[in-house]
PDB file of C-alpha atoms in Angstrom:
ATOM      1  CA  UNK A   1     -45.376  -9.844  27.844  1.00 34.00           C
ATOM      2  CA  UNK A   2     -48.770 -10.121  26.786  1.00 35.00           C
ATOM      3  CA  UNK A   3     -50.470 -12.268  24.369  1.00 32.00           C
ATOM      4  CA  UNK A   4     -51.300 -11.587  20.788  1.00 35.00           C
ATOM      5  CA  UNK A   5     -52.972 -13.305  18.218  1.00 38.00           C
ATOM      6  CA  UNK A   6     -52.780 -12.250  14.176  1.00 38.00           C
ATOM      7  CA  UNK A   7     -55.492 -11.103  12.816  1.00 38.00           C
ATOM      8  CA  UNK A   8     -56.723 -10.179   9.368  1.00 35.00           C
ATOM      9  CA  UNK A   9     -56.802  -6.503   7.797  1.00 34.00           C
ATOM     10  CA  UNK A  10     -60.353  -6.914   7.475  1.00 32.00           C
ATOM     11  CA  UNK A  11     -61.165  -7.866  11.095  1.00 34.00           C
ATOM     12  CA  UNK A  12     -58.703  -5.404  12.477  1.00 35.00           C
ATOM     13  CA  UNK A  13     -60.956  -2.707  10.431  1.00 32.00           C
ATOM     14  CA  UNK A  14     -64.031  -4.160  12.380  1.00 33.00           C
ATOM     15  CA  UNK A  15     -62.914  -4.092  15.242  1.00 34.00           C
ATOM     16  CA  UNK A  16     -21.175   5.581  25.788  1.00 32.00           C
ATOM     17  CA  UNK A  17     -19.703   7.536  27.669  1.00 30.00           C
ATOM     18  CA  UNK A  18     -17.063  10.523  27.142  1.00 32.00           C
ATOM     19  CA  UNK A  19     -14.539  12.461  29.209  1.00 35.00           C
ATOM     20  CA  UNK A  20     -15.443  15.350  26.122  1.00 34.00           C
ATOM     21  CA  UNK A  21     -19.039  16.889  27.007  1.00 35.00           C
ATOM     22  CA  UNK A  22     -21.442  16.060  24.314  1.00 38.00           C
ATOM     23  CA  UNK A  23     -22.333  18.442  22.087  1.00 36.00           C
ATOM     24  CA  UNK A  24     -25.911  19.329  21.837  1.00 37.00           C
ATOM     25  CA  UNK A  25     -28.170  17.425  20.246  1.00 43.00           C
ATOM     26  CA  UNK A  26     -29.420  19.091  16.585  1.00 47.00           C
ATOM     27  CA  UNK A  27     -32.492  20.858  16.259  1.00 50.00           C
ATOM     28  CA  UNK A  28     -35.140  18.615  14.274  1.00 52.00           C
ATOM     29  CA  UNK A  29     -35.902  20.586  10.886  1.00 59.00           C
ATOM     30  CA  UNK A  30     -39.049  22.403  10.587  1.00 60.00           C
ATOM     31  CA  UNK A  31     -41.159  19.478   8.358  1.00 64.00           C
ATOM     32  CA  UNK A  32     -41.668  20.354   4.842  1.00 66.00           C
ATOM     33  CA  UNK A  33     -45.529  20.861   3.839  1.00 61.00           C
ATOM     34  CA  UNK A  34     -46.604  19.320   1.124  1.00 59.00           C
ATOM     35  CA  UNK A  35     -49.232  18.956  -1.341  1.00 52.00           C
ATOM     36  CA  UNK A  36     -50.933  15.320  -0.992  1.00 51.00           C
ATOM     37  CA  UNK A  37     -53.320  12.621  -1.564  1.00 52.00           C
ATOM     38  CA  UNK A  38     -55.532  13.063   1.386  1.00 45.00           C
ATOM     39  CA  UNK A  39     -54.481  11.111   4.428  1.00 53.00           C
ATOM     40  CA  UNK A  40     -56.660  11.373   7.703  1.00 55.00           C
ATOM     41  CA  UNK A  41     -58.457  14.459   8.811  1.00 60.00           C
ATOM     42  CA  UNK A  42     -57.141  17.204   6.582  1.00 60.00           C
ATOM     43  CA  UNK A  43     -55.699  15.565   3.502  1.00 71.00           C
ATOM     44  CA  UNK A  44     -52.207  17.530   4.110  1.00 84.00           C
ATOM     45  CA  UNK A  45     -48.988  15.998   4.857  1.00 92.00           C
ATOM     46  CA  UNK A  46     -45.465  16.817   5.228  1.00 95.00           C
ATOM     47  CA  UNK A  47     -42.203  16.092   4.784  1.00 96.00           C
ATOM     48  CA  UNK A  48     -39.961  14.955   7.839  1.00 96.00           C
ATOM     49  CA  UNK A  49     -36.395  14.753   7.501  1.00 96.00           C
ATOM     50  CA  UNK A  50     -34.153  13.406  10.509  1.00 95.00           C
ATOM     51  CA  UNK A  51     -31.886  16.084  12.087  1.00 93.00           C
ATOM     52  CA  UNK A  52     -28.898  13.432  12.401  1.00 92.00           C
ATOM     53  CA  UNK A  53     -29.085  11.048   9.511  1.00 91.00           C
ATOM     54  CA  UNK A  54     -30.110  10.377   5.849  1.00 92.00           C
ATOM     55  CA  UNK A  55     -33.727   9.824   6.522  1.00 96.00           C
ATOM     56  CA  UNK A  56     -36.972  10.718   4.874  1.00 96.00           C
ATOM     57  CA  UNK A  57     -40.864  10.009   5.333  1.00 97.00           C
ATOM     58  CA  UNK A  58     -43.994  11.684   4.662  1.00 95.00           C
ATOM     59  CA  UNK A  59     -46.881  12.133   7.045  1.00 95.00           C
ATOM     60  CA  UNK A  60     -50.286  13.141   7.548  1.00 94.00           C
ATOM     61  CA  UNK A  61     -49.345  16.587   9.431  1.00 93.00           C
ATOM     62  CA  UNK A  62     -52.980  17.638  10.526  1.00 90.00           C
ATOM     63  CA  UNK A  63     -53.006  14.903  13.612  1.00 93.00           C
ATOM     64  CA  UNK A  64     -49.829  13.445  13.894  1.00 96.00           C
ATOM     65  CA  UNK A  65     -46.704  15.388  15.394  1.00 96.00           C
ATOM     66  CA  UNK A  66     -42.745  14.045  14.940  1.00 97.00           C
ATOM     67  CA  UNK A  67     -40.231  13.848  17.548  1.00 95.00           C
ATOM     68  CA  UNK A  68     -37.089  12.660  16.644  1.00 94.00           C
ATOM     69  CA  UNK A  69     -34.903  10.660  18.937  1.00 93.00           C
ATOM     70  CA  UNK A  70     -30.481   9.319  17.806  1.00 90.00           C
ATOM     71  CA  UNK A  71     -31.923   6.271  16.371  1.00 92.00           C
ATOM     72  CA  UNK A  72     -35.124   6.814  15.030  1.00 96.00           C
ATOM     73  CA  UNK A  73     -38.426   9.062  15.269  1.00 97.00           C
ATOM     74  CA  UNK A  74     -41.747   8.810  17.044  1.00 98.00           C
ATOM     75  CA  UNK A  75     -44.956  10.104  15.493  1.00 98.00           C
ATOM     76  CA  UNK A  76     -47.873  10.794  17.732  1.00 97.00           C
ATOM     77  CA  UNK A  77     -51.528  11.690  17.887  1.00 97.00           C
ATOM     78  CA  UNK A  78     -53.494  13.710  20.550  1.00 96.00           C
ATOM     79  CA  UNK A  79     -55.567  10.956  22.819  1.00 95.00           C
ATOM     80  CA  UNK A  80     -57.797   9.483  20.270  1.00 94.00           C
ATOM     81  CA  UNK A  81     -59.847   7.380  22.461  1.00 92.00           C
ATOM     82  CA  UNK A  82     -59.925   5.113  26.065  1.00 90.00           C
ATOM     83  CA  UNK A  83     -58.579   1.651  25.941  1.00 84.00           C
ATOM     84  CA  UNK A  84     -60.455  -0.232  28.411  1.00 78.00           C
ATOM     85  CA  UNK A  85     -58.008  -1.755  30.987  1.00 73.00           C
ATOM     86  CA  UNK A  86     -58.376  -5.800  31.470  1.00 66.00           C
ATOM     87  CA  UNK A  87     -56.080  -6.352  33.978  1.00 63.00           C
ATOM     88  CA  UNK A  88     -57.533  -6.689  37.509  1.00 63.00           C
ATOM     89  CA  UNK A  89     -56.810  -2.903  38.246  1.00 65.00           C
ATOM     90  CA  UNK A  90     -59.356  -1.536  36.078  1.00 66.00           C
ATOM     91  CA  UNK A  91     -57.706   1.568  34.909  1.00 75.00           C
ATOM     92  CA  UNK A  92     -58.277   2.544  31.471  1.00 81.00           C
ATOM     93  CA  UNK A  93     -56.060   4.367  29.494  1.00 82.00           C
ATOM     94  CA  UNK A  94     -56.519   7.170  27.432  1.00 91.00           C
ATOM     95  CA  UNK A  95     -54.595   6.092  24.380  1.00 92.00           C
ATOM     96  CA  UNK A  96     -52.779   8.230  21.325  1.00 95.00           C
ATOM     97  CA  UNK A  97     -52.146   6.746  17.972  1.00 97.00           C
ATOM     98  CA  UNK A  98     -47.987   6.165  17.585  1.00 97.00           C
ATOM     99  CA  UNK A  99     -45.396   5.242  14.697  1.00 98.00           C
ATOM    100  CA  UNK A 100     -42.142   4.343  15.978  1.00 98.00           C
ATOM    101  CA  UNK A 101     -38.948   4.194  13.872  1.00 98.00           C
ATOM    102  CA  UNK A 102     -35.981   2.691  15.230  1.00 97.00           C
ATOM    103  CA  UNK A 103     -32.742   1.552  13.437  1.00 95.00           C
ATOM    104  CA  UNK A 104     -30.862  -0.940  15.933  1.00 93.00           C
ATOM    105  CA  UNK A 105     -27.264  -2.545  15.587  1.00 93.00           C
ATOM    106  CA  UNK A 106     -28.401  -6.156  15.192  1.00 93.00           C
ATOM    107  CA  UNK A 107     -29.064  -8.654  12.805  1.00 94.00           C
ATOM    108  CA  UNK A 108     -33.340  -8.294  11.850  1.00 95.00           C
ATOM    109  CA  UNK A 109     -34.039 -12.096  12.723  1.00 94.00           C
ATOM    110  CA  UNK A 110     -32.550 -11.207  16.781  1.00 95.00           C
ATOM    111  CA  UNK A 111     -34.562  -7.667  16.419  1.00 95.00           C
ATOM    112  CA  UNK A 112     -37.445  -9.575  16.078  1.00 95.00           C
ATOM    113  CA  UNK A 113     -36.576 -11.911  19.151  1.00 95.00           C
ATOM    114  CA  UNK A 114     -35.702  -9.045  21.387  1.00 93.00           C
ATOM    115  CA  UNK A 115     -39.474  -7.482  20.525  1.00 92.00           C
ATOM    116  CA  UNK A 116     -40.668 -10.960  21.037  1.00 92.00           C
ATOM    117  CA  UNK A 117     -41.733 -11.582  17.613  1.00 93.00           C
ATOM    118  CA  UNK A 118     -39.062 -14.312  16.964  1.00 92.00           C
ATOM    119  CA  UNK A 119     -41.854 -16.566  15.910  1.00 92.00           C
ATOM    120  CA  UNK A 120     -42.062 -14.536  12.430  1.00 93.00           C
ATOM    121  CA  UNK A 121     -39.514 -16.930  11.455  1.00 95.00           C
ATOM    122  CA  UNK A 122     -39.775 -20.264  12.783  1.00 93.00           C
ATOM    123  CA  UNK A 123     -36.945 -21.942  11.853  1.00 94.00           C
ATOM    124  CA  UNK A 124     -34.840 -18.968  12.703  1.00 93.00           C
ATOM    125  CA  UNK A 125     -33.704 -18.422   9.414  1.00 94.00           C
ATOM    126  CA  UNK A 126     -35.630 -15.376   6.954  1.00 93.00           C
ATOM    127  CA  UNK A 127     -36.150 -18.128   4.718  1.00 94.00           C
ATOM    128  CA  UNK A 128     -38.917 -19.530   7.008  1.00 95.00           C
ATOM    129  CA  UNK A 129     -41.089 -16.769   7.293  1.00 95.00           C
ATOM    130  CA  UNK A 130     -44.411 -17.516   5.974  1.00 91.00           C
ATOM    131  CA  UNK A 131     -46.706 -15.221   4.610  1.00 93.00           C
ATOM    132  CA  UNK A 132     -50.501 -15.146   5.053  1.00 92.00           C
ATOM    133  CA  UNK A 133     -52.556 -12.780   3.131  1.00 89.00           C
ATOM    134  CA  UNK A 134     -53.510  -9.719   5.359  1.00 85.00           C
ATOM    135  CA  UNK A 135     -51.549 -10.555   8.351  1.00 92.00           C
ATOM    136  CA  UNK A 136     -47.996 -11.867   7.315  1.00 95.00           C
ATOM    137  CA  UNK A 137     -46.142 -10.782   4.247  1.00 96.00           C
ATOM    138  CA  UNK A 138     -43.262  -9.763   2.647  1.00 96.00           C
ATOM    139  CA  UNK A 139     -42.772  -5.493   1.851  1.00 95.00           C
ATOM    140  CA  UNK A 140     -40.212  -3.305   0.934  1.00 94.00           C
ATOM    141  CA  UNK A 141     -39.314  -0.367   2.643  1.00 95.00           C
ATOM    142  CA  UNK A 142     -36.769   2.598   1.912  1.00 94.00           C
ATOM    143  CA  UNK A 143     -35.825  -0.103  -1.421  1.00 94.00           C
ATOM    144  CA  UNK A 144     -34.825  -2.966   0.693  1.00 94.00           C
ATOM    145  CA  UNK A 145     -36.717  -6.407   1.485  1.00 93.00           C
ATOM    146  CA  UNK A 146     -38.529  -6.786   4.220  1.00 95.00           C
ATOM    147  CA  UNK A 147     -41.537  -8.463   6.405  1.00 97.00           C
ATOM    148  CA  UNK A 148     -44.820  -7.023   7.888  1.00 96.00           C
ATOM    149  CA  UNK A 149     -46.578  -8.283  10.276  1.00 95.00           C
ATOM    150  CA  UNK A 150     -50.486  -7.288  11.934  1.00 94.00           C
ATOM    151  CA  UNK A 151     -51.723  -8.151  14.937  1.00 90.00           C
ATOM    152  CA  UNK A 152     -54.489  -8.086  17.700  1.00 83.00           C
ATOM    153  CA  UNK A 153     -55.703  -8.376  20.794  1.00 72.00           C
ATOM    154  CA  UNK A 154     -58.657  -7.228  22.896  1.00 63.00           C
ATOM    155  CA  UNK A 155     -59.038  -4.514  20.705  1.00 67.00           C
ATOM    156  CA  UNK A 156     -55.596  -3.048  20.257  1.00 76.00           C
ATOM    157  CA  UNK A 157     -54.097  -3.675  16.730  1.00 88.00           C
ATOM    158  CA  UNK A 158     -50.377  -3.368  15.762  1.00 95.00           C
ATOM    159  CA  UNK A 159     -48.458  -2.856  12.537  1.00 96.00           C
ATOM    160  CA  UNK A 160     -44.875  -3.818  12.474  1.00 97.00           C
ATOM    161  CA  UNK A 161     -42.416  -4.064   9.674  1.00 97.00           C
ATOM    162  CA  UNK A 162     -38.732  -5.027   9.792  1.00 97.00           C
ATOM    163  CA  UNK A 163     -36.034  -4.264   7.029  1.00 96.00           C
ATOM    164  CA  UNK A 164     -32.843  -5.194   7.073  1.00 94.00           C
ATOM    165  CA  UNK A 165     -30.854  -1.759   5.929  1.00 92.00           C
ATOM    166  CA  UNK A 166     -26.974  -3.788   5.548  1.00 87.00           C
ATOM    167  CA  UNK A 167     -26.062  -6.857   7.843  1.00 84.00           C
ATOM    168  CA  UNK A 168     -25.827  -5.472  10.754  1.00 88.00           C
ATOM    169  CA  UNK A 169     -28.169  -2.672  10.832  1.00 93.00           C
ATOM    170  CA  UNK A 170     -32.124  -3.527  11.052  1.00 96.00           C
ATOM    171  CA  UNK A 171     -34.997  -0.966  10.233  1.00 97.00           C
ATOM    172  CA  UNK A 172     -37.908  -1.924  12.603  1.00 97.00           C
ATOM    173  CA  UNK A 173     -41.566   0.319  12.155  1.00 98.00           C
ATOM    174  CA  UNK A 174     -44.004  -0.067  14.424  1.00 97.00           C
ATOM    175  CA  UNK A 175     -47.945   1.350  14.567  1.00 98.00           C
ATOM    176  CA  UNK A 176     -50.073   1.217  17.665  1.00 96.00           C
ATOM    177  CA  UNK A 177     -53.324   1.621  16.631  1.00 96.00           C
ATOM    178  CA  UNK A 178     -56.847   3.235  18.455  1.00 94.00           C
ATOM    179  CA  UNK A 179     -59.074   0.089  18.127  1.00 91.00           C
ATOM    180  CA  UNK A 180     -62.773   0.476  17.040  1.00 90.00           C
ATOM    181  CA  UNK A 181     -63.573  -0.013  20.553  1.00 88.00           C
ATOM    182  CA  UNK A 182     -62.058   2.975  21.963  1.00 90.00           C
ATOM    183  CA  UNK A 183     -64.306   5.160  19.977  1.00 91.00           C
ATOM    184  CA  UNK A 184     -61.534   6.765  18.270  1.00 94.00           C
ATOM    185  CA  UNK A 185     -61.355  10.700  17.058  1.00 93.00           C
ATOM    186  CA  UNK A 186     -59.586   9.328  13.711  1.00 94.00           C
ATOM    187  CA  UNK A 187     -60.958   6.116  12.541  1.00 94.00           C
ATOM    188  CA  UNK A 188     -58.723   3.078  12.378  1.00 93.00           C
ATOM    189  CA  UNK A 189     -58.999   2.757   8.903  1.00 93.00           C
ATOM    190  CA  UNK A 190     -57.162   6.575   8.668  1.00 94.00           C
ATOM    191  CA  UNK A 191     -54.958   5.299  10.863  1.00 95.00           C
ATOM    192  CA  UNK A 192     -54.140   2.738   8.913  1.00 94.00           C
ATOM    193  CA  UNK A 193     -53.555   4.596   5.833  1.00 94.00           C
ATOM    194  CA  UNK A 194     -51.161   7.030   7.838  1.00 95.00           C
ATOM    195  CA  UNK A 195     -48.586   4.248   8.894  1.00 96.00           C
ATOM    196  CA  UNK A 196     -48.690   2.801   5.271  1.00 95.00           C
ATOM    197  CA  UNK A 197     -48.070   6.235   4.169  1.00 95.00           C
ATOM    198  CA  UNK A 198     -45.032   6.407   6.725  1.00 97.00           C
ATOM    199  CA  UNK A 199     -43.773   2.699   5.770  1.00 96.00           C
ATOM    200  CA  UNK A 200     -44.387   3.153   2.153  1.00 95.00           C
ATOM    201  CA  UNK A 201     -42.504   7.025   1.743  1.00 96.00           C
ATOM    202  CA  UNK A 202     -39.530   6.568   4.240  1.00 97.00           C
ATOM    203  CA  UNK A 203     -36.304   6.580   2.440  1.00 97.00           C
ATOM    204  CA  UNK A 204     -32.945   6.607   4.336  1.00 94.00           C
ATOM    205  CA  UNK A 205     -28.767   6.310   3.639  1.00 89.00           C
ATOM    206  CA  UNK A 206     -26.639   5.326   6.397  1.00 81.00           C
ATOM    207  CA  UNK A 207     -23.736   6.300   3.829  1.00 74.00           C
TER     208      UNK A 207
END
């Protein structure tokens, strides 16, 4: 796993199985276009709605596509730019711009461990999270409480943001962004706005 460090907003900028065949899986709705504030190249967004479940968001539509997956959705750029690779292999990687929604059967403190961010909360408990300005803090998302979290390293940033949806059932949102150093086709600061878009508009009912 590698190593990351938090970093501010501002320096982020800068830088089962079934004798009974399954039945197919439903066709993902065509999105919904929609008149919008402008977010990224184009200023148009649409409405996605999950072909399987309750849920809602709204996305910049002019560089990010949607494909929907049983527990969860994936939103994805075109390459946007070439991470340079620092292991000793020297490959770089040609590197889109992804939002991944995932709802998971577990308890949000033990989502966070499993994605190795179990040092969001210290103590183990929510109760010990502790919020920074710009890099830790507490959100809500689709009306229930939650915690954010932004981080760095060599020049890839990351956005995530866990919810807990009922006891058992954790919301987990996660952005992968095109650092400055990649020379991104859509800066990091429209990015940016995109995945707050997502995390700010997504609504869902698990009924």
């Amino acid at each position: 796993m590698k190593t990351i460090c938090m970093m501010s907003f501002a320096t982020s900028l800068a830088l089962g199985c079934s004798a009974t065949p399954a039945a197919p899986p439903a066709a993902a709705k065509e999105p919904e276009r929609v008149a919008g504030d402008a977010v990224g190249p184009g200023g148009s967004e649409a409405v996605w709605t999950h072909p399987a479940m309750n849920m809602t968001f709204r996305y910049p539509d002019q560089f990010l596509t949607v494909r929907h997956n049983p527990g969860g959705a994936l939103l994805q750029s075109e390459v946007l730019g070439v991470e340079e690779d620092r292991s000793d292999r020297g490959e770089d990687r040609p590197t889109p711009f992804t939002i991944s929604i995932s709802i998971t059967h577990n308890k949000l403190i033990d989502a966070a461990k499993v994605d190795g961010l179990g040092d969001m909360f210290p103590d183990g408990t929510e109760a010990s999270f502790a919020e920074e300005k710009d890099v830790a803090e507490r959100v809500t998302v689709a009306g229930k409480p939650g915690y954010g979290l932004l981080m760095g390293s060599h020049g890839e940033f990351e956005r995530v943001v866990y919810a807990t949806l009922d006891p058992i059932w954790t919301l987990a949102i996660r952005c992968d962004f095109v650092g400055e150093a990649a020379r991104p086709k859509v800066s990091v600061s429209d990015q940016m706005t995109a995945c707050e878009r997502v995390i700010s508009t997504l609504a869902i009912d698990l009924g």
